[in-house]
Amino acid sequence: MDAFYASVEQASKPSLRGKAVIVGGLGPRGVVATASYEARRFGVHSAMPMGQARRLCPNGAYLIPRFTLYRQVSDLVMAMLRELSPLVEPLSLDEAFVDLEAGGAAHDSASARAAGERLRADIRAATGLSGSVGLAGSKMLAKVASEEAKPAGLLLIEPGTERELLAPMSVRTLPGVGPATGEHLRRAGITTVGELVEAGEDELVRMVGRAHGTGLYRMALGLDDRPVVAERDAKSVSVEDTFDVDLHDRVRIRGEVQRLADRCVQRLRGSGHSGRTIVLKVRRYDFSTLTRSETLRGPTDDPAVVREAAARLLEAVDTTGGVRLLGVGVTGLADYTQEDLFAQSSAAGSGGGDAGTGGTAGTGGAAVTGGAGGQGGPEAADGVSGAQEGPEPPGAPQEAAERRWAAGSDVRHALYGPGWVQGSGVGRVTVRFEQPGSEPGRVRTFRVDDPDLEPSDPLPLVGDVA
């Protein structure tokens, strides 16, 4: 899907169509999750600090993520993919591999191209959004083709043309070649895939090690025999918040951990799982990261049990100096719940072990840093391992009670109907009243405590069959 989060926002907010839209965390430590193509012309891109994005594109629309809506659209698109083949391997909410041959949707280049064009048209008709399709004989090449096809295109790599296509491309095109490896290769005079091939396998092994060097050489030749693996099971469920200001109050920290535990259980239940290992993550003022875990005697989805375990784990962590991030997760997932409540509560006697320490900054796991939410206006990030996830929209009950109105969140007024928050401050909130498929709507301003204004769930997108 093309600029997925931003494209969903443009489709659901008619006044933003054709304009620069940036989705991500809105606090001082916020990070861009997705930028529309209009915003990318100003140099804005994902993973960029939000402050830098605002300097590059001061007139853009800056919105919190609405993952409830993104998941709904993603589920619709993934269902279309599964109609093509039983072998669909999701990489994230907006990307997946599909084995077309396994589903009988394609047996040669012509039928593959036809299937890809039908898919793009069906996605447009159902959602109003555009997607790009890469067709090739392997996962790596299909990924390369889909990136080359963006936005809103289709590229088929004919068998036998792989090396010719890859040769002039940057080494960063290949999976596993990040900034560090790319810079290491550049110093050796290797900047293109063709130059990787010329260097030879032995030289690459000498430069980056046997496993990485052999893999790089095979990819440079266009060789990738990894199969498409259907629907990977989630291994963990987690939520975390990064705070605008470091937390020092121990009572406040305990309260945040309890809130995160409740959100984690909501997501755990939503995925149809229970879990037996509770994990607490604490990133301190100096960016050092601690994790503590406690394994229960059986899987649970009881919020009280998870809260109690997380509280016990917190007691073993020194928060002197301040805390910038907190997270609660559950691993060891199962699709049933341990009914023996005594087994759950008796686990309180078992101590939590240190699952490791680190010193990296930013959002951990598979989660994407999100927008304002929770107490104190932290960035938020929720995740189910294996797919990029993010915060629930500000319509969540705990935020409604605090009357916080984050830009981009859904609302409903008793008189004017559905709309979304353009901004708030100085006791006022500005709302644009429009909805998917409507004309750009009017803007009105209310007191933040206006009783007629309430948080709302997102409205579904309206497809475009034109």
Short mmCIF file of C-alpha atoms in Angstrom, two decimals:
data_model
loop_
_atom_site.label_atom_id
_atom_site.label_comp_id
_atom_site.label_asym_id
_atom_site.label_seq_id
_atom_site.Cartn_x
_atom_site.Cartn_y
_atom_site.Cartn_z
CA MET A 1 0.00 0.00 0.00
CA ASP A 2 1.26 3.49 -0.89
CA ALA A 3 2.04 5.82 2.07
CA PHE A 4 -0.55 3.74 3.90
CA TYR A 5 -1.33 5.63 7.12
CA ALA A 6 -1.23 9.02 5.41
CA SER A 7 -3.32 7.76 2.49
CA VAL A 8 -5.98 6.43 4.87
CA GLU A 9 -6.08 9.83 6.57
CA GLN A 10 -6.47 11.62 3.24
CA ALA A 11 -9.23 9.24 2.18
CA SER A 12 -11.15 9.67 5.43
CA LYS A 13 -10.61 13.44 5.69
CA PRO A 14 -11.68 15.01 2.36
CA SER A 15 -10.13 18.40 3.18
CA LEU A 16 -6.66 16.76 3.27
CA ARG A 17 -6.72 15.18 -0.18
CA GLY A 18 -3.77 16.35 -2.23
CA LYS A 19 -2.15 18.02 0.79
CA ALA A 20 0.92 17.21 2.87
CA VAL A 21 -0.07 14.82 5.66
CA ILE A 22 2.34 13.55 8.32
CA VAL A 23 1.28 10.81 10.74
CA GLY A 24 3.20 10.03 13.92
CA GLY A 25 3.95 11.07 17.47
CA LEU A 26 3.09 14.72 18.07
CA GLY A 27 5.08 15.26 21.27
CA PRO A 28 8.62 16.68 21.53
CA ARG A 29 10.02 13.17 21.07
CA GLY A 30 7.60 12.19 18.34
CA VAL A 31 8.72 10.35 15.21
CA VAL A 32 7.16 10.31 11.74
CA ALA A 33 5.39 7.01 11.05
CA THR A 34 4.30 7.83 7.49
CA ALA A 35 4.34 10.90 5.25
CA SER A 36 2.14 11.43 2.21
CA TYR A 37 3.83 11.85 -1.15
CA GLU A 38 2.99 15.55 -1.00
CA ALA A 39 4.95 15.80 2.27
CA ARG A 40 7.84 13.76 0.87
CA ARG A 41 8.48 16.49 -1.68
CA PHE A 42 9.60 18.63 1.26
CA GLY A 43 12.04 15.95 2.41
CA VAL A 44 9.85 14.45 5.13
CA HIS A 45 10.18 10.68 5.55
CA SER A 46 9.36 7.93 8.03
CA ALA A 47 11.50 7.58 11.19
CA MET A 48 12.36 11.31 11.03
CA PRO A 49 12.01 13.28 14.29
CA MET A 50 8.71 15.14 14.19
CA GLY A 51 10.42 18.43 15.07
CA GLN A 52 12.58 18.17 11.95
CA ALA A 53 9.53 17.33 9.84
CA ARG A 54 7.73 20.45 11.09
CA ARG A 55 10.72 22.58 10.09
CA LEU A 56 10.81 21.08 6.60
CA CYS A 57 7.04 21.18 6.08
CA PRO A 58 5.56 23.81 8.42
CA ASN A 59 2.16 23.88 6.68
CA GLY A 60 1.57 20.14 6.70
CA ALA A 61 -1.26 18.41 8.58
CA TYR A 62 0.24 16.61 11.59
CA LEU A 63 -1.98 13.81 12.90
CA ILE A 64 -1.83 11.02 15.46
CA PRO A 65 -2.11 7.46 14.08
CA ARG A 66 -5.52 5.78 14.17
CA PHE A 67 -4.57 2.12 14.19
CA THR A 68 -8.10 0.89 14.70
CA LEU A 69 -8.97 2.20 11.24
CA TYR A 70 -5.67 1.11 9.69
CA ARG A 71 -6.25 -2.44 10.91
CA GLN A 72 -9.75 -2.46 9.44
CA VAL A 73 -8.44 -1.44 6.03
CA SER A 74 -5.54 -3.87 6.32
CA ASP A 75 -7.90 -6.75 7.11
CA LEU A 76 -9.92 -5.93 4.00
CA VAL A 77 -6.84 -5.88 1.76
CA MET A 78 -5.40 -9.07 3.27
CA ALA A 79 -8.73 -10.81 2.65
CA MET A 80 -8.40 -9.88 -1.04
CA LEU A 81 -4.93 -11.40 -1.11
CA ARG A 82 -6.21 -14.63 0.42
CA GLU A 83 -8.76 -14.88 -2.37
CA LEU A 84 -5.78 -15.08 -4.75
CA SER A 85 -3.84 -17.71 -2.82
CA PRO A 86 -3.78 -19.66 0.46
CA LEU A 87 -0.11 -18.65 0.82
CA VAL A 88 -0.13 -15.05 2.06
CA GLU A 89 2.71 -13.86 4.30
CA PRO A 90 1.94 -10.47 5.91
CA LEU A 91 4.99 -8.34 6.66
CA SER A 92 3.06 -5.47 8.27
CA LEU A 93 -0.36 -3.85 8.11
CA ASP A 94 0.32 -2.61 4.58
CA GLU A 95 2.55 -5.20 2.93
CA ALA A 96 2.52 -8.94 2.20
CA PHE A 97 4.00 -11.64 -0.01
CA VAL A 98 1.58 -13.78 -2.05
CA ASP A 99 2.42 -17.03 -3.85
CA LEU A 100 0.23 -16.61 -6.94
CA GLU A 101 1.07 -20.01 -8.38
CA ALA A 102 -0.05 -21.83 -5.24
CA GLY A 103 -3.52 -20.34 -5.60
CA GLY A 104 -3.75 -20.90 -9.33
CA ALA A 105 -4.01 -17.16 -9.94
CA ALA A 106 -0.96 -17.15 -12.20
CA HIS A 107 1.17 -19.63 -14.13
CA ASP A 108 3.18 -17.34 -16.39
CA SER A 109 4.10 -13.65 -16.79
CA ALA A 110 0.91 -12.68 -18.60
CA SER A 111 -1.43 -14.24 -16.04
CA ALA A 112 0.64 -12.82 -13.17
CA ARG A 113 0.40 -9.32 -14.62
CA ALA A 114 -3.35 -9.70 -15.09
CA ALA A 115 -3.77 -10.87 -11.48
CA GLY A 116 -1.74 -7.91 -10.24
CA GLU A 117 -3.77 -5.39 -12.23
CA ARG A 118 -7.05 -6.89 -11.00
CA LEU A 119 -5.81 -6.72 -7.43
CA ARG A 120 -4.88 -3.04 -7.72
CA ALA A 121 -8.28 -2.25 -9.21
CA ASP A 122 -10.12 -4.23 -6.52
CA ILE A 123 -8.22 -2.45 -3.73
CA ARG A 124 -9.03 0.93 -5.25
CA ALA A 125 -12.71 0.03 -5.61
CA ALA A 126 -13.03 -1.26 -2.04
CA THR A 127 -10.99 1.35 -0.19
CA GLY A 128 -10.30 4.29 -2.47
CA LEU A 129 -6.58 3.73 -1.83
CA SER A 130 -3.73 2.82 -4.15
CA GLY A 131 -1.31 -0.04 -3.83
CA SER A 132 1.80 -1.04 -5.77
CA VAL A 133 2.45 -4.57 -6.99
CA GLY A 134 5.81 -6.23 -7.61
CA LEU A 135 5.81 -9.52 -9.52
CA ALA A 136 8.85 -11.79 -9.69
CA GLY A 137 10.09 -15.33 -9.20
CA SER A 138 11.29 -14.76 -5.61
CA LYS A 139 10.38 -12.80 -2.49
CA MET A 140 13.42 -10.55 -2.65
CA LEU A 141 12.82 -9.58 -6.27
CA ALA A 142 9.08 -9.08 -5.71
CA LYS A 143 9.95 -6.69 -2.86
CA VAL A 144 12.39 -4.79 -5.09
CA ALA A 145 9.80 -4.62 -7.86
CA SER A 146 7.06 -3.28 -5.58
CA GLU A 147 9.37 -0.50 -4.34
CA GLU A 148 10.31 0.41 -7.91
CA ALA A 149 6.61 0.46 -8.89
CA LYS A 150 5.64 3.04 -6.25
CA PRO A 151 3.43 4.94 -6.21
CA ALA A 152 0.35 3.23 -7.66
CA GLY A 153 2.20 1.07 -10.18
CA LEU A 154 2.99 -2.48 -11.18
CA LEU A 155 6.37 -3.91 -12.18
CA LEU A 156 7.01 -7.45 -13.39
CA ILE A 157 10.57 -8.75 -13.43
CA GLU A 158 10.78 -11.26 -16.27
CA PRO A 159 12.75 -14.44 -15.53
CA GLY A 160 16.27 -14.10 -16.86
CA THR A 161 16.40 -10.31 -16.52
CA GLU A 162 17.10 -10.20 -12.77
CA ARG A 163 20.82 -9.46 -12.85
CA GLU A 164 20.44 -6.82 -15.54
CA LEU A 165 17.75 -5.04 -13.52
CA LEU A 166 19.62 -5.20 -10.21
CA ALA A 167 23.08 -4.24 -11.45
CA PRO A 168 22.70 -0.41 -11.45
CA MET A 169 20.70 -0.31 -8.20
CA SER A 170 22.18 0.85 -4.90
CA VAL A 171 23.43 -1.86 -2.54
CA ARG A 172 20.91 -0.45 -0.04
CA THR A 173 18.21 -1.96 -2.26
CA LEU A 174 19.08 -5.44 -0.99
CA PRO A 175 17.46 -6.73 2.23
CA GLY A 176 19.84 -6.65 5.16
CA VAL A 177 22.00 -3.81 3.83
CA GLY A 178 21.43 -1.00 6.29
CA PRO A 179 23.31 2.27 6.79
CA ALA A 180 26.29 0.65 8.55
CA THR A 181 26.82 -2.13 5.99
CA GLY A 182 26.17 0.30 3.14
CA GLU A 183 28.82 2.68 4.46
CA HIS A 184 31.30 -0.18 4.96
CA LEU A 185 30.80 -1.27 1.36
CA ARG A 186 31.04 2.32 0.10
CA ARG A 187 34.45 2.72 1.70
CA ALA A 188 35.53 -0.34 -0.27
CA GLY A 189 34.28 1.27 -3.48
CA ILE A 190 31.10 -0.82 -3.74
CA THR A 191 27.94 1.23 -4.16
CA THR A 192 25.85 -0.74 -6.68
CA VAL A 193 24.57 -4.32 -6.82
CA GLY A 194 26.62 -4.89 -9.97
CA GLU A 195 29.79 -3.94 -8.11
CA LEU A 196 28.85 -6.46 -5.41
CA VAL A 197 28.78 -9.20 -8.04
CA GLU A 198 32.13 -8.04 -9.45
CA ALA A 199 33.70 -8.11 -5.98
CA GLY A 200 32.91 -11.81 -5.72
CA GLU A 201 31.75 -13.99 -2.87
CA ASP A 202 35.19 -14.50 -1.32
CA GLU A 203 35.81 -10.75 -1.04
CA LEU A 204 32.39 -10.13 0.48
CA VAL A 205 32.94 -12.90 3.02
CA ARG A 206 36.25 -11.30 3.95
CA MET A 207 34.59 -7.89 4.36
CA VAL A 208 31.39 -8.72 6.27
CA GLY A 209 31.73 -12.32 7.45
CA ARG A 210 30.77 -15.68 5.97
CA ALA A 211 27.03 -15.76 6.66
CA HIS A 212 26.36 -12.16 5.64
CA GLY A 213 28.81 -12.18 2.73
CA THR A 214 27.40 -15.38 1.20
CA GLY A 215 23.85 -14.09 1.56
CA LEU A 216 24.74 -10.73 0.00
CA TYR A 217 26.37 -12.39 -2.97
CA ARG A 218 23.35 -14.62 -3.61
CA MET A 219 20.97 -11.67 -3.40
CA ALA A 220 23.16 -9.63 -5.76
CA LEU A 221 22.76 -12.47 -8.26
CA GLY A 222 19.00 -12.36 -7.75
CA LEU A 223 18.92 -15.73 -5.97
CA ASP A 224 16.36 -16.19 -3.19
CA ASP A 225 14.70 -19.54 -2.50
CA ARG A 226 12.75 -18.55 0.62
CA PRO A 227 9.16 -19.82 0.40
CA VAL A 228 6.08 -17.74 1.15
CA VAL A 229 5.00 -18.73 4.66
CA ALA A 230 1.32 -18.30 5.45
CA GLU A 231 0.13 -16.18 8.41
CA ARG A 232 2.80 -16.28 11.07
CA ASP A 233 1.55 -16.69 14.64
CA ALA A 234 2.07 -13.78 16.98
CA LYS A 235 4.75 -14.49 19.58
CA SER A 236 4.04 -11.62 21.91
CA VAL A 237 1.68 -8.75 22.63
CA SER A 238 2.99 -5.48 24.05
CA VAL A 239 2.26 -1.81 24.59
CA GLU A 240 4.60 1.00 25.53
CA ASP A 241 4.63 4.76 26.02
CA THR A 242 7.46 7.25 25.57
CA PHE A 243 6.93 10.34 27.73
CA ASP A 244 7.44 13.96 26.70
CA VAL A 245 9.06 14.64 30.09
CA ASP A 246 10.97 12.05 32.13
CA LEU A 247 8.92 10.64 35.01
CA HIS A 248 10.42 10.85 38.50
CA ASP A 249 7.41 10.33 40.78
CA ARG A 250 7.35 6.67 41.80
CA VAL A 251 3.59 6.76 42.37
CA ARG A 252 3.05 8.16 38.88
CA ILE A 253 5.34 5.49 37.41
CA ARG A 254 3.37 2.73 39.16
CA GLY A 255 0.14 4.22 37.83
CA GLU A 256 1.47 4.27 34.27
CA VAL A 257 2.55 0.63 34.55
CA GLN A 258 -0.95 -0.33 35.72
CA ARG A 259 -2.52 1.55 32.82
CA LEU A 260 -0.17 -0.13 30.34
CA ALA A 261 -0.98 -3.54 31.82
CA ASP A 262 -4.70 -2.94 31.21
CA ARG A 263 -4.07 -1.83 27.62
CA CYS A 264 -1.87 -4.85 27.04
CA VAL A 265 -4.61 -7.21 28.22
CA GLN A 266 -7.13 -5.48 25.95
CA ARG A 267 -4.86 -6.14 22.98
CA LEU A 268 -4.14 -9.67 24.19
CA ARG A 269 -7.83 -10.48 24.32
CA GLY A 270 -8.40 -8.76 21.01
CA SER A 271 -5.91 -11.12 19.36
CA GLY A 272 -7.66 -14.14 20.89
CA HIS A 273 -4.70 -15.14 23.04
CA SER A 274 -3.60 -15.54 26.62
CA GLY A 275 0.00 -15.63 27.84
CA ARG A 276 2.12 -16.92 30.67
CA THR A 277 5.15 -14.60 30.79
CA ILE A 278 4.73 -10.96 31.81
CA VAL A 279 7.47 -8.56 30.68
CA LEU A 280 8.20 -5.06 31.97
CA LYS A 281 10.35 -2.68 29.93
CA VAL A 282 11.88 0.47 31.42
CA ARG A 283 14.02 2.95 29.48
CA ARG A 284 15.75 5.31 31.90
CA TYR A 285 16.84 8.94 31.57
CA ASP A 286 20.25 7.89 30.19
CA PHE A 287 18.68 5.70 27.46
CA SER A 288 19.69 2.47 29.21
CA THR A 289 16.90 -0.07 28.83
CA LEU A 290 16.00 -2.74 31.39
CA THR A 291 13.56 -5.61 30.95
CA ARG A 292 12.23 -7.83 33.73
CA SER A 293 10.00 -10.87 33.31
CA GLU A 294 7.93 -13.23 35.40
CA THR A 295 6.53 -16.54 34.17
CA LEU A 296 3.20 -17.73 35.59
CA ARG A 297 2.20 -21.35 36.04
CA GLY A 298 -0.30 -21.08 33.24
CA PRO A 299 -1.50 -18.66 30.55
CA THR A 300 -3.81 -15.81 31.57
CA ASP A 301 -5.73 -12.90 30.10
CA ASP A 302 -6.83 -11.63 33.53
CA PRO A 303 -6.00 -7.91 33.84
CA ALA A 304 -5.63 -8.18 37.63
CA VAL A 305 -3.03 -10.91 37.27
CA VAL A 306 -1.06 -8.95 34.66
CA ARG A 307 -1.25 -5.75 36.74
CA GLU A 308 0.00 -7.52 39.85
CA ALA A 309 2.87 -9.19 38.00
CA ALA A 310 3.91 -5.91 36.33
CA ALA A 311 3.84 -4.15 39.73
CA ARG A 312 6.08 -6.81 41.24
CA LEU A 313 8.53 -6.47 38.37
CA LEU A 314 8.63 -2.69 38.80
CA GLU A 315 9.67 -3.09 42.43
CA ALA A 316 12.92 -4.66 41.20
CA VAL A 317 13.81 -1.70 38.95
CA ASP A 318 15.69 1.42 40.07
CA THR A 319 13.95 4.45 38.54
CA THR A 320 16.16 7.02 40.25
CA GLY A 321 17.06 9.75 37.78
CA GLY A 322 13.90 9.46 35.74
CA VAL A 323 12.09 7.23 33.25
CA ARG A 324 11.48 8.15 29.61
CA LEU A 325 9.71 4.96 28.43
CA LEU A 326 7.62 2.22 30.01
CA GLY A 327 6.26 -0.92 28.41
CA VAL A 328 4.29 -4.01 29.44
CA GLY A 329 4.17 -7.15 27.34
CA VAL A 330 2.97 -10.75 27.45
CA THR A 331 4.81 -13.63 25.79
CA GLY A 332 4.39 -17.38 25.73
CA LEU A 333 1.04 -16.97 24.00
CA ALA A 334 -1.65 -19.62 23.95
CA ASP A 335 -5.20 -19.77 22.63
CA TYR A 336 -6.64 -20.85 25.98
CA THR A 337 -6.66 -19.50 29.54
CA GLN A 338 -5.50 -21.30 32.67
CA GLU A 339 -8.63 -21.80 34.78
CA ASP A 340 -6.71 -22.62 37.95
CA LEU A 341 -6.75 -19.23 39.63
CA PHE A 342 -4.69 -20.55 42.52
CA ALA A 343 -1.94 -21.42 40.06
CA GLN A 344 -2.01 -17.85 38.81
CA SER A 345 -1.89 -16.13 42.16
CA SER A 346 0.67 -18.50 43.63
CA ALA A 347 3.08 -17.41 40.93
CA ALA A 348 3.52 -14.28 43.00
CA GLY A 349 6.12 -16.17 44.97
CA SER A 350 8.34 -16.61 41.91
CA GLY A 351 10.82 -13.81 41.24
CA GLY A 352 11.24 -12.06 37.91
CA GLY A 353 14.54 -12.44 36.13
CA ASP A 354 16.47 -9.87 34.12
CA ALA A 355 15.72 -10.54 30.48
CA GLY A 356 18.56 -8.34 29.35
CA THR A 357 19.75 -4.76 29.21
CA GLY A 358 20.51 -2.43 26.38
CA GLY A 359 21.18 1.15 25.48
CA THR A 360 19.24 1.97 22.35
CA ALA A 361 16.86 4.87 21.98
CA GLY A 362 13.48 4.92 20.28
CA THR A 363 10.52 2.59 20.22
CA GLY A 364 11.34 -1.05 20.79
CA GLY A 365 9.98 -4.27 19.35
CA ALA A 366 7.83 -4.21 16.27
CA ALA A 367 5.83 -1.20 17.39
CA VAL A 368 5.77 2.16 15.66
CA THR A 369 6.01 5.32 17.75
CA GLY A 370 2.57 6.88 17.89
CA GLY A 371 0.72 9.99 18.88
CA ALA A 372 -0.32 11.70 22.05
CA GLY A 373 -2.29 9.63 24.46
CA GLY A 374 -2.52 8.52 28.05
CA GLN A 375 -1.62 10.57 31.05
CA GLY A 376 0.88 13.34 30.61
CA GLY A 377 0.70 13.30 26.83
CA PRO A 378 3.17 10.52 26.00
CA GLU A 379 3.76 9.10 22.60
CA ALA A 380 2.20 5.68 22.47
CA ALA A 381 3.03 2.44 20.75
CA ASP A 382 1.12 -0.81 20.93
CA GLY A 383 2.17 -3.92 19.12
CA VAL A 384 1.49 -7.55 18.32
CA SER A 385 4.84 -9.09 17.46
CA GLY A 386 5.26 -9.67 13.74
CA ALA A 387 3.20 -6.67 12.57
CA GLN A 388 3.70 -2.98 13.01
CA GLU A 389 1.10 -1.60 15.32
CA GLY A 390 0.52 1.59 17.26
CA PRO A 391 -1.65 3.51 19.67
CA GLU A 392 -5.35 3.27 20.02
CA PRO A 393 -6.99 6.53 18.97
CA PRO A 394 -7.81 9.17 21.58
CA GLY A 395 -11.36 7.87 21.65
CA ALA A 396 -10.18 5.32 24.19
CA PRO A 397 -12.09 5.61 27.50
CA GLN A 398 -9.17 6.76 29.62
CA GLU A 399 -8.50 9.69 27.29
CA ALA A 400 -12.12 10.67 26.89
CA ALA A 401 -12.33 11.13 30.64
CA GLU A 402 -9.41 13.59 30.53
CA ARG A 403 -10.90 15.56 27.62
CA ARG A 404 -7.67 15.50 25.66
CA TRP A 405 -8.14 16.26 21.98
CA ALA A 406 -5.19 15.15 19.84
CA ALA A 407 -4.97 16.36 16.25
CA GLY A 408 -6.54 13.84 13.90
CA SER A 409 -8.71 12.07 16.46
CA ASP A 410 -12.36 11.26 15.73
CA VAL A 411 -15.19 13.09 17.46
CA ARG A 412 -18.95 13.44 17.20
CA HIS A 413 -21.01 16.51 18.10
CA ALA A 414 -24.63 16.20 19.18
CA LEU A 415 -25.68 18.82 16.62
CA TYR A 416 -23.06 18.76 13.84
CA GLY A 417 -22.34 15.04 13.67
CA PRO A 418 -18.99 13.33 12.95
CA GLY A 419 -15.74 15.19 12.51
CA TRP A 420 -12.07 15.23 13.47
CA VAL A 421 -9.85 17.40 15.64
CA GLN A 422 -7.69 19.91 13.77
CA GLY A 423 -6.08 21.21 16.94
CA SER A 424 -6.59 22.26 20.53
CA GLY A 425 -5.16 24.61 23.11
CA VAL A 426 -5.97 27.43 25.54
CA GLY A 427 -9.13 25.63 26.58
CA ARG A 428 -10.47 25.33 23.01
CA VAL A 429 -10.69 22.54 20.46
CA THR A 430 -11.13 23.09 16.71
CA VAL A 431 -13.08 20.46 14.77
CA ARG A 432 -13.63 19.99 11.04
CA PHE A 433 -16.95 18.32 10.36
CA GLU A 434 -16.60 15.97 7.40
CA GLN A 435 -16.50 12.26 6.75
CA PRO A 436 -15.27 9.78 4.11
CA GLY A 437 -16.95 10.45 0.80
CA SER A 438 -18.25 13.91 1.74
CA GLU A 439 -17.17 17.30 0.50
CA PRO A 440 -14.58 19.17 2.61
CA GLY A 441 -16.41 20.26 5.74
CA ARG A 442 -16.74 23.36 7.88
CA VAL A 443 -14.52 24.15 10.86
CA ARG A 444 -15.97 25.02 14.27
CA THR A 445 -14.39 25.75 17.66
CA PHE A 446 -15.67 24.59 21.04
CA ARG A 447 -14.62 24.58 24.68
CA VAL A 448 -12.57 21.49 25.50
CA ASP A 449 -15.24 20.49 28.04
CA ASP A 450 -18.22 21.04 25.73
CA PRO A 451 -20.73 18.35 26.82
CA ASP A 452 -22.04 17.97 23.25
CA LEU A 453 -18.62 16.94 21.92
CA GLU A 454 -17.49 13.35 22.48
CA PRO A 455 -14.69 11.07 21.23
CA SER A 456 -15.86 8.70 18.52
CA ASP A 457 -14.81 5.56 16.67
CA PRO A 458 -13.44 6.03 13.13
CA LEU A 459 -15.93 5.88 10.27
CA PRO A 460 -15.20 3.24 7.58
CA LEU A 461 -13.62 4.38 4.32
CA VAL A 462 -15.67 4.80 1.18
CA GLY A 463 -14.30 3.11 -1.95
CA ASP A 464 -13.86 4.80 -5.30
CA VAL A 465 -14.98 2.78 -8.33
CA ALA A 466 -14.18 5.48 -10.87
#
